[in-house]
CSV table of C-alpha atoms in Angstrom, one decimal:
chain,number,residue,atom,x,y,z
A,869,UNK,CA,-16.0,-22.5,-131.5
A,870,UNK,CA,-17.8,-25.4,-132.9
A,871,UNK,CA,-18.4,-28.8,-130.4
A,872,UNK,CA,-15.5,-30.4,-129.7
A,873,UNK,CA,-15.4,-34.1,-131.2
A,874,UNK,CA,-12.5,-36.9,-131.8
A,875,UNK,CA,-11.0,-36.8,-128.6
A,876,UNK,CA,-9.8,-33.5,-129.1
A,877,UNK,CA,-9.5,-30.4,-130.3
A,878,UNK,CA,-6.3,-27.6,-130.9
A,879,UNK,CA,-7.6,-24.2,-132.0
A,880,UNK,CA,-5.6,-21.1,-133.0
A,881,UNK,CA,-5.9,-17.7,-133.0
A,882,UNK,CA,-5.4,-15.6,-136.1
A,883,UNK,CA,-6.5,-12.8,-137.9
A,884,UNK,CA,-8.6,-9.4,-137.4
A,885,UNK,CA,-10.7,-8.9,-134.3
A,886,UNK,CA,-14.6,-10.3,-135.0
A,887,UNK,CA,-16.9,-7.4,-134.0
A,888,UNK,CA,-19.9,-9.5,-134.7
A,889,UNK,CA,-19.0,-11.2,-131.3
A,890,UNK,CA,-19.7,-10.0,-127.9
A,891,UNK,CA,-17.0,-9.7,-124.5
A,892,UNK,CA,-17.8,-12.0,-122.1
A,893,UNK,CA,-20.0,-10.4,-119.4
A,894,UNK,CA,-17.4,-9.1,-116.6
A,895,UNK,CA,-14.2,-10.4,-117.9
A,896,UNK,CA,-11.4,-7.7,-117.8
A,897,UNK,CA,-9.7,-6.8,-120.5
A,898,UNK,CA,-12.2,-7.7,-123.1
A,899,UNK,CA,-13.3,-5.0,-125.0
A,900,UNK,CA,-15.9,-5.4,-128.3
A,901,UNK,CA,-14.0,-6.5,-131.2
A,902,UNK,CA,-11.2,-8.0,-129.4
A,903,UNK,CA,-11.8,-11.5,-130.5
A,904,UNK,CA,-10.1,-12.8,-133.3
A,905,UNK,CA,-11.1,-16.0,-135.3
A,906,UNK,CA,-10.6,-19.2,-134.3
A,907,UNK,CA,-8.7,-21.8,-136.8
A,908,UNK,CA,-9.5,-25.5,-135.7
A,909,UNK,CA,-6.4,-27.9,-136.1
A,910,UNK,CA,-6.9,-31.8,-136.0
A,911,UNK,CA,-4.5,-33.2,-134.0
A,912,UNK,CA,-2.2,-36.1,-135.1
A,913,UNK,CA,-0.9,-39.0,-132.4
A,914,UNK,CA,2.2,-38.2,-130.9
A,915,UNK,CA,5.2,-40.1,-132.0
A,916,UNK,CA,6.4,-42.5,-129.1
A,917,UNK,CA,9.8,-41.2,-130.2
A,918,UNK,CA,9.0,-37.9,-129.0
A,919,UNK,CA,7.5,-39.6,-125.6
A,920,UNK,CA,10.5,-41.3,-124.9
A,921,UNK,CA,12.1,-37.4,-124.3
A,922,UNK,CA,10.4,-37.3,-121.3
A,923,UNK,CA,9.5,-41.1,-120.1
A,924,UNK,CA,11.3,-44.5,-120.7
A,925,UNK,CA,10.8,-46.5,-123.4
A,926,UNK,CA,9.8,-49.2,-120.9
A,927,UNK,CA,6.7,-46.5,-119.1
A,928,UNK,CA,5.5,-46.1,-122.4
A,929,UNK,CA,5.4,-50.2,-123.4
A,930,UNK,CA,3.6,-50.4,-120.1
A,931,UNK,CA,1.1,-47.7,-120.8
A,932,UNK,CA,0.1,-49.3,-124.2
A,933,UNK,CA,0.0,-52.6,-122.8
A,934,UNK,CA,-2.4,-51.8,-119.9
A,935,UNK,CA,-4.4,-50.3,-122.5
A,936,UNK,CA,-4.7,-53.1,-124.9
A,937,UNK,CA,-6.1,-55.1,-121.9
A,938,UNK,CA,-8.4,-52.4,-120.4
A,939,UNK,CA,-9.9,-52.5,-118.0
A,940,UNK,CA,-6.9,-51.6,-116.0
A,941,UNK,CA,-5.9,-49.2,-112.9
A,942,UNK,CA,-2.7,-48.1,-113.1
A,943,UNK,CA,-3.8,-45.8,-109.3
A,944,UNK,CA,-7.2,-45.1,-107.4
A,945,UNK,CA,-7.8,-42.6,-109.3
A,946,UNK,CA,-6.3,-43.2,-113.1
A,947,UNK,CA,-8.3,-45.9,-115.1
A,948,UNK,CA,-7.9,-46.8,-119.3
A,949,UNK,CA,-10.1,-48.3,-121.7
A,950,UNK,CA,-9.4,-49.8,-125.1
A,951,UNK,CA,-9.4,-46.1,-126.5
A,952,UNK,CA,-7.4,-44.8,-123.8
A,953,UNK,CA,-3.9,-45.6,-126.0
A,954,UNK,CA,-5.2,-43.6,-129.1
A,955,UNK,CA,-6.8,-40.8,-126.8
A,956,UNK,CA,-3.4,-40.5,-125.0
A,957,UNK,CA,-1.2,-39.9,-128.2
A,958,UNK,CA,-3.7,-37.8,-129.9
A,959,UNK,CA,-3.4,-35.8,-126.0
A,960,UNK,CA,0.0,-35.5,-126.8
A,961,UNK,CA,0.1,-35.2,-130.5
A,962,UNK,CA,-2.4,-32.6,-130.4
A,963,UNK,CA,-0.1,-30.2,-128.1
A,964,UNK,CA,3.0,-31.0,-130.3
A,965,UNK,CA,0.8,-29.6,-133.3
A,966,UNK,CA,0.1,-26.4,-131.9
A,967,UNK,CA,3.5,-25.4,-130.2
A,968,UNK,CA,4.9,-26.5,-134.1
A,969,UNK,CA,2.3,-23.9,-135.2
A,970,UNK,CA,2.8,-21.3,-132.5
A,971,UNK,CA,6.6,-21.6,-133.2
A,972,UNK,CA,6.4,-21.7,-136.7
A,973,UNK,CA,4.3,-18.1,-136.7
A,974,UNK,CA,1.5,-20.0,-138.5
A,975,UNK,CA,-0.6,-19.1,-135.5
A,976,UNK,CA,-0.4,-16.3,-132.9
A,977,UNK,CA,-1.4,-18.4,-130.1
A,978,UNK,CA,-3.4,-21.8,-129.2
A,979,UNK,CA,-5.1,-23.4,-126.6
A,980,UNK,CA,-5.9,-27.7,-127.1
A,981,UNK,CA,-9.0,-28.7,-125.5
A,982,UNK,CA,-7.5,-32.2,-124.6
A,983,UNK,CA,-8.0,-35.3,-121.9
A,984,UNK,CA,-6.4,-37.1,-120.6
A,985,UNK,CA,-4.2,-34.0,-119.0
A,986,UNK,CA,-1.4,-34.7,-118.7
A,987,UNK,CA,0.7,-32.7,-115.3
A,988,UNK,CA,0.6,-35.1,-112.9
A,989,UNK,CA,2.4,-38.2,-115.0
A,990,UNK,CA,6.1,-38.3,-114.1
A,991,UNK,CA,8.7,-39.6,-115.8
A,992,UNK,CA,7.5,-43.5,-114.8
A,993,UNK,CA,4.2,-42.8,-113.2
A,994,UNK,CA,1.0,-42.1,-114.5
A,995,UNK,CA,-1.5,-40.7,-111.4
A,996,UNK,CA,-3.9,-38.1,-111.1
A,997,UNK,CA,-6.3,-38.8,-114.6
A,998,UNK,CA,-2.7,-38.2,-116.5
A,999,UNK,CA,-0.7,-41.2,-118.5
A,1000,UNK,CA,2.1,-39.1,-120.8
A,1001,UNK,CA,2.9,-35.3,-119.9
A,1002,UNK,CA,1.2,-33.4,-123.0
A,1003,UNK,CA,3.1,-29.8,-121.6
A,1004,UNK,CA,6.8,-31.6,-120.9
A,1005,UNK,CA,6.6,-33.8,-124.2
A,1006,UNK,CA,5.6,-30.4,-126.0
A,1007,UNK,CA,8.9,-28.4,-124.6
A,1008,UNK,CA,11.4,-31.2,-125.5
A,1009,UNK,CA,9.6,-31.2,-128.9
A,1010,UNK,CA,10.1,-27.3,-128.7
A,1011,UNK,CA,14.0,-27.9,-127.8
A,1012,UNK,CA,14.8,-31.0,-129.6
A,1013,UNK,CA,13.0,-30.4,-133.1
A,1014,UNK,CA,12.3,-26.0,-133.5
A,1015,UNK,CA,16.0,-25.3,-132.0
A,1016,UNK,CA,14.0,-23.0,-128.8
A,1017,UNK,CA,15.9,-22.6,-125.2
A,1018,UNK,CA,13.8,-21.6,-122.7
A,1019,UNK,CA,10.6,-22.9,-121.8
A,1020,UNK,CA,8.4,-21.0,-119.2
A,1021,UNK,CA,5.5,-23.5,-117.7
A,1022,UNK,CA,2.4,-21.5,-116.3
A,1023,UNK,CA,0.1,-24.0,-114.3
A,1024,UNK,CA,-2.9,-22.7,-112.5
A,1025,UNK,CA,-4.4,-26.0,-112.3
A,1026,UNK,CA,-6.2,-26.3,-108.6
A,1027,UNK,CA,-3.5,-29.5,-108.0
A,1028,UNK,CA,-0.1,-29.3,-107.9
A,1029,UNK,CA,1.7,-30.2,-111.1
A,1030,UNK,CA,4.0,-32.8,-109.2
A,1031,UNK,CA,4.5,-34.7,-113.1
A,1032,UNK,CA,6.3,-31.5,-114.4
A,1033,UNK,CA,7.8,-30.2,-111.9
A,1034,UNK,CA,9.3,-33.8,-111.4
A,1035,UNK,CA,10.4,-33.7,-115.3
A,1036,UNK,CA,12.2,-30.5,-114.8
A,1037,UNK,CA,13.4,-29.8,-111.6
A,1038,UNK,CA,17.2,-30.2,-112.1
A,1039,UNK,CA,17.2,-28.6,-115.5
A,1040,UNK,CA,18.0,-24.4,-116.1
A,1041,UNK,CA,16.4,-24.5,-119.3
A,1042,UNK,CA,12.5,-24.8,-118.4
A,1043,UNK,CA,10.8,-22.5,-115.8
A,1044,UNK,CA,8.2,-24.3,-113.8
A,1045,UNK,CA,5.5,-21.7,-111.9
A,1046,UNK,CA,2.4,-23.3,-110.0
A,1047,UNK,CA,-0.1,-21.9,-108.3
A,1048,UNK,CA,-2.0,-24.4,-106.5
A,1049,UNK,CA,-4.8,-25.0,-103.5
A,1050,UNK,CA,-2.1,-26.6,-100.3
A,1051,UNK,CA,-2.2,-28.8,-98.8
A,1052,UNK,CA,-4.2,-30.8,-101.4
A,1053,UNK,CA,-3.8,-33.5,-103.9
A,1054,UNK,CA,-1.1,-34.5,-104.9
A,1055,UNK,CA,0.7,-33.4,-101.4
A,1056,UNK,CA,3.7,-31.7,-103.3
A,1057,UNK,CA,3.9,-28.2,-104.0
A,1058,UNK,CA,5.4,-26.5,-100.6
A,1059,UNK,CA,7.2,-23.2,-101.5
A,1060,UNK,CA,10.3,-24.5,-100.0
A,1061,UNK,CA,10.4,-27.1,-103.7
A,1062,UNK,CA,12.9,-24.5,-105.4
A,1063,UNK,CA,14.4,-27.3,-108.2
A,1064,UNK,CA,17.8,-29.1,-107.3
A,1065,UNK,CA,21.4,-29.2,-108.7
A,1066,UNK,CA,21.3,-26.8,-112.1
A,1067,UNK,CA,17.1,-26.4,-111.8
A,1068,UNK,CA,17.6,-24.8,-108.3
A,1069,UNK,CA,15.9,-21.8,-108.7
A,1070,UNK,CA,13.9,-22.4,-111.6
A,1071,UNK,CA,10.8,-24.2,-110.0
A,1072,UNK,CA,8.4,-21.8,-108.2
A,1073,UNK,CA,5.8,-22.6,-106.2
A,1074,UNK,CA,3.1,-20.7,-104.9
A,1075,UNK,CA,1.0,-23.0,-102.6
A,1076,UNK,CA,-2.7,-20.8,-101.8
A,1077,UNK,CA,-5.4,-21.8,-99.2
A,1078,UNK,CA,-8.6,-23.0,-99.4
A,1079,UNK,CA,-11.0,-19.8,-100.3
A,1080,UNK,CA,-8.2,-18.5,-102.3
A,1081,UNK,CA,-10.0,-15.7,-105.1
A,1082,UNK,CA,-9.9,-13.6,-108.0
A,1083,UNK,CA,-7.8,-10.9,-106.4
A,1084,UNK,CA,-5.7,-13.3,-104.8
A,1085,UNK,CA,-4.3,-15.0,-107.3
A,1086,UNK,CA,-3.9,-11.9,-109.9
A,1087,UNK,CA,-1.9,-10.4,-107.4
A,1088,UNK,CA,0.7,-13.5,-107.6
A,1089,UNK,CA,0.4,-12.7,-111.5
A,1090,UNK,CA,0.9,-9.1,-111.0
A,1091,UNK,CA,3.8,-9.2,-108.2
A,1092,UNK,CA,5.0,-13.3,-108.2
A,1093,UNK,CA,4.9,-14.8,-112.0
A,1094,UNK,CA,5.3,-11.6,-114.0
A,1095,UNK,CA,8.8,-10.8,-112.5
A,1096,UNK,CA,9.8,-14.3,-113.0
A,1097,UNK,CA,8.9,-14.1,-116.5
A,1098,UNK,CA,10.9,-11.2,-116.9
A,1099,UNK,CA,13.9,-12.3,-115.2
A,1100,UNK,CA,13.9,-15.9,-117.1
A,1101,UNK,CA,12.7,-14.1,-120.7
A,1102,UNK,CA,11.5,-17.2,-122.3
A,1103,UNK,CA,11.1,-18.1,-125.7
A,1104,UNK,CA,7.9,-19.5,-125.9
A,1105,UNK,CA,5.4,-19.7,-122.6
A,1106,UNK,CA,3.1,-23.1,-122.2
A,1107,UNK,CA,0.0,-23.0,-119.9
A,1108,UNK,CA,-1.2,-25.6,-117.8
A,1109,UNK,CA,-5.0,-24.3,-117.7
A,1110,UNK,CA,-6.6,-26.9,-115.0
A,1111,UNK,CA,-9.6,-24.4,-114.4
A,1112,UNK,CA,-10.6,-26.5,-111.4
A,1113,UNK,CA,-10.1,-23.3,-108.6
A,1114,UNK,CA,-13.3,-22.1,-110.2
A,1115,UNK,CA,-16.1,-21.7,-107.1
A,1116,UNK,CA,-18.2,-24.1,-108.7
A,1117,UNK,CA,-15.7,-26.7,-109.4
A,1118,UNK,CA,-16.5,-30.4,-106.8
A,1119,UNK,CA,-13.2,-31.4,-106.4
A,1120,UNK,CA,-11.4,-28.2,-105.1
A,1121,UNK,CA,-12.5,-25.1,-102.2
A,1122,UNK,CA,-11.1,-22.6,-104.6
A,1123,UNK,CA,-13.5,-18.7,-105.5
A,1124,UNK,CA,-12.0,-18.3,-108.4
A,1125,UNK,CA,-14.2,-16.9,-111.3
A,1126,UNK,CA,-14.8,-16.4,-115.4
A,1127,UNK,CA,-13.4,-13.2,-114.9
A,1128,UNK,CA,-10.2,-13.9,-112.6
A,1129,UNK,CA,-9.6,-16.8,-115.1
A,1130,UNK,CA,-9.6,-14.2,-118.3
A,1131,UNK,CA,-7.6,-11.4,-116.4
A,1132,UNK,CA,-4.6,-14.4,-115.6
A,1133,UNK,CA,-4.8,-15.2,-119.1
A,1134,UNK,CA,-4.1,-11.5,-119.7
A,1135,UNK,CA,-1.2,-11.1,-118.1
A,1136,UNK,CA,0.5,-14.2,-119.1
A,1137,UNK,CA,-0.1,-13.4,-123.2
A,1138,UNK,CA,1.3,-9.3,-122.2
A,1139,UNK,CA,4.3,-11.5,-121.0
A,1140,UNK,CA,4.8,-13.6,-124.0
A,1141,UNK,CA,3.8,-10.3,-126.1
A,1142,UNK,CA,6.9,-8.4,-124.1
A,1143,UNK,CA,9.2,-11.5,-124.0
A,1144,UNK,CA,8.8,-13.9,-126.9
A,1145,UNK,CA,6.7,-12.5,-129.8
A,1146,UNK,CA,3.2,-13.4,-128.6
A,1147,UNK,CA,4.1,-17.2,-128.5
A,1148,UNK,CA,1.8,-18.9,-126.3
A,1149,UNK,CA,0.3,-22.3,-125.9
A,1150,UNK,CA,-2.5,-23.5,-123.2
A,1151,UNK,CA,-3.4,-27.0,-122.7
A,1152,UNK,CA,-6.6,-28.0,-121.0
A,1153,UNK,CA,-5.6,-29.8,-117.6
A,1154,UNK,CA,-8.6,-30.4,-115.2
A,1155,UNK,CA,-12.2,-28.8,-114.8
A,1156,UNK,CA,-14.8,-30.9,-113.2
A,1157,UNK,CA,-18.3,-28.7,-113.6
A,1158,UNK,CA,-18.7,-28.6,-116.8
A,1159,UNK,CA,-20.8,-25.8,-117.2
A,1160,UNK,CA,-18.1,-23.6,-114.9
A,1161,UNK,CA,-15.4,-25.2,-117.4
A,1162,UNK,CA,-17.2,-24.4,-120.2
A,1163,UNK,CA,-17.5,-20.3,-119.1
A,1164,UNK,CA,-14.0,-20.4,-118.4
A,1165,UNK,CA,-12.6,-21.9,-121.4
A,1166,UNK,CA,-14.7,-19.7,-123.3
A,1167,UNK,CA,-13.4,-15.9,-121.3
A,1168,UNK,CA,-9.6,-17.9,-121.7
A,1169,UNK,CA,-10.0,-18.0,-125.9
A,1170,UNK,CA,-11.8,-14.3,-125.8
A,1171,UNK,CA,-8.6,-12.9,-123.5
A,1172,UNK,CA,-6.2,-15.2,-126.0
């Protein structure tokens, strides 16, 4: 994969397996000749009409505005700068491009390298590094504009997706899973957060301690997520890939590794193989060594 310049970057995978490149040392799963070429796709900025399916014309207005007089804080810890309106809509826009791909069968499956994430902004708050929800704007595109039903959200991000799960808890039509490092920031996440009125039952949390490793969490894949998945049969599967529990990440107390990382990505793409033809986006959500982040990106694509 070449560097990753303008923001951002949405690649694809298509094709025949490459032999002329190697497994990633230790990652399950990955046998010589498994990788297929990646297609790079230039994202375009996101519509605000398609914002507006997930936050208020109003949030949005706001967001621009503190950008065009940046320096601002909109929390401690969620800053913009002059370029943080375009970044945010290319964030966004970029997402929307490969689930229009993913859907249309253009491509097999994507992942979009893009910042700002985007799971902690709710409907009328950005927080946490995140000013629009790339994953939420992505499913209503999904529903609203490609005619798909059921959206199942896979975040492994070392925080709580509070943004997302705020978005969808009352709706049927969008599965949220989480597993996340608890307590921690943002302080939501506890198992008893099931969804309310017509979501009850469709939010499911899986709140892991500090320490939490490799055989931990595939066994939540194995016994927890895959059933849900099963039971829910989506028609398209969107990952939040925060790949902050890695051991070396600074903000988390995660052991997660390259190789727990590529064998998570495995089962969730045998899902979406069983359940809804291989249709599977990932979006980039946090990841704070970058030399960890870059090792697990790379075993993600390879197990994509």
């Amino acid at each position: 994969m070449r560097a990753v310049r303008d923001h951002l970057l949405a690649v694809g995978l298509l094709g025949a397996p490459d032999p002329a490149r190697p497994p990633v040392p230790g990652a399950p799963g990955v046998a010589p000749g498994a990788v297929r070429p990646i297609v790079e796709l230039r994202p375009t900025p996101c519509d605000p009409g398609r914002l507006v399916r997930v936050h208020p014309e109003s949030y949005v207005a706001a967001i621009e505005n503190a950008c065009r007089r940046a320096p601002a804080r909109l929390d401690p810890d969620t800053s913009v700068s002059t370029g943080s309106w375009e970044a945010a809509l290319l964030a966004a826009g970029g997402v929307v491009d490969a689930c229009d791909a993913v859907a249309a069968g253009r491509l097999s499956n994507a992942f979009v390298c893009a910042r700002p994430p985007g799971h902690h902004a709710e409907t009328g708050r950005a927080m946490g590094f995140c000013l629009f929800n790339n994953v939420a704007v992505a499913a209503r595109f999904l529903q609203a504009e490609r005619g798909l039903g059921r959206i199942f959200v896979v975040d492994w991000d070392v925080h709580h997706g509070n943004g997302t799960q705020q978005i969808f808890e009352a709706d049927d039509s969008v599965f949220y899973f989480s597993t996340h490092q608890y307590p921690f920031y943002p302080g939501t996440g506890a198992r008893e957060e099931r969804g309310r009125g017509r979501g009850e039952g469709f939010t499911l949390n899986v709140p892991l301690p500090a320490g939490t490793g490799d055989a931990e969490y595939l066994q939540v894949f194995r016994e927890v997520l895959r059933p849900a998945i099963d039971a829910f049969k989506p028609e398209l599967i969107l990952i939040s890939a925060g790949f902050d529990a890695h051991r070396d990440d600074p903000l988390a107390s995660m052991e997660v590794t390259e190789a727990g990382f590529a064998a998570m990505t495995g089962i969730v793409r045998a899902a979406a193989e069983d359940h809804c033809g291989g249709r599977l986006v990932s979006v980039l959500e946090g990841g704070y060594n970058l030399d960890a982040l870059a090792r697990s990106v790379e075993a993600h694509l390879r197990e994509l």
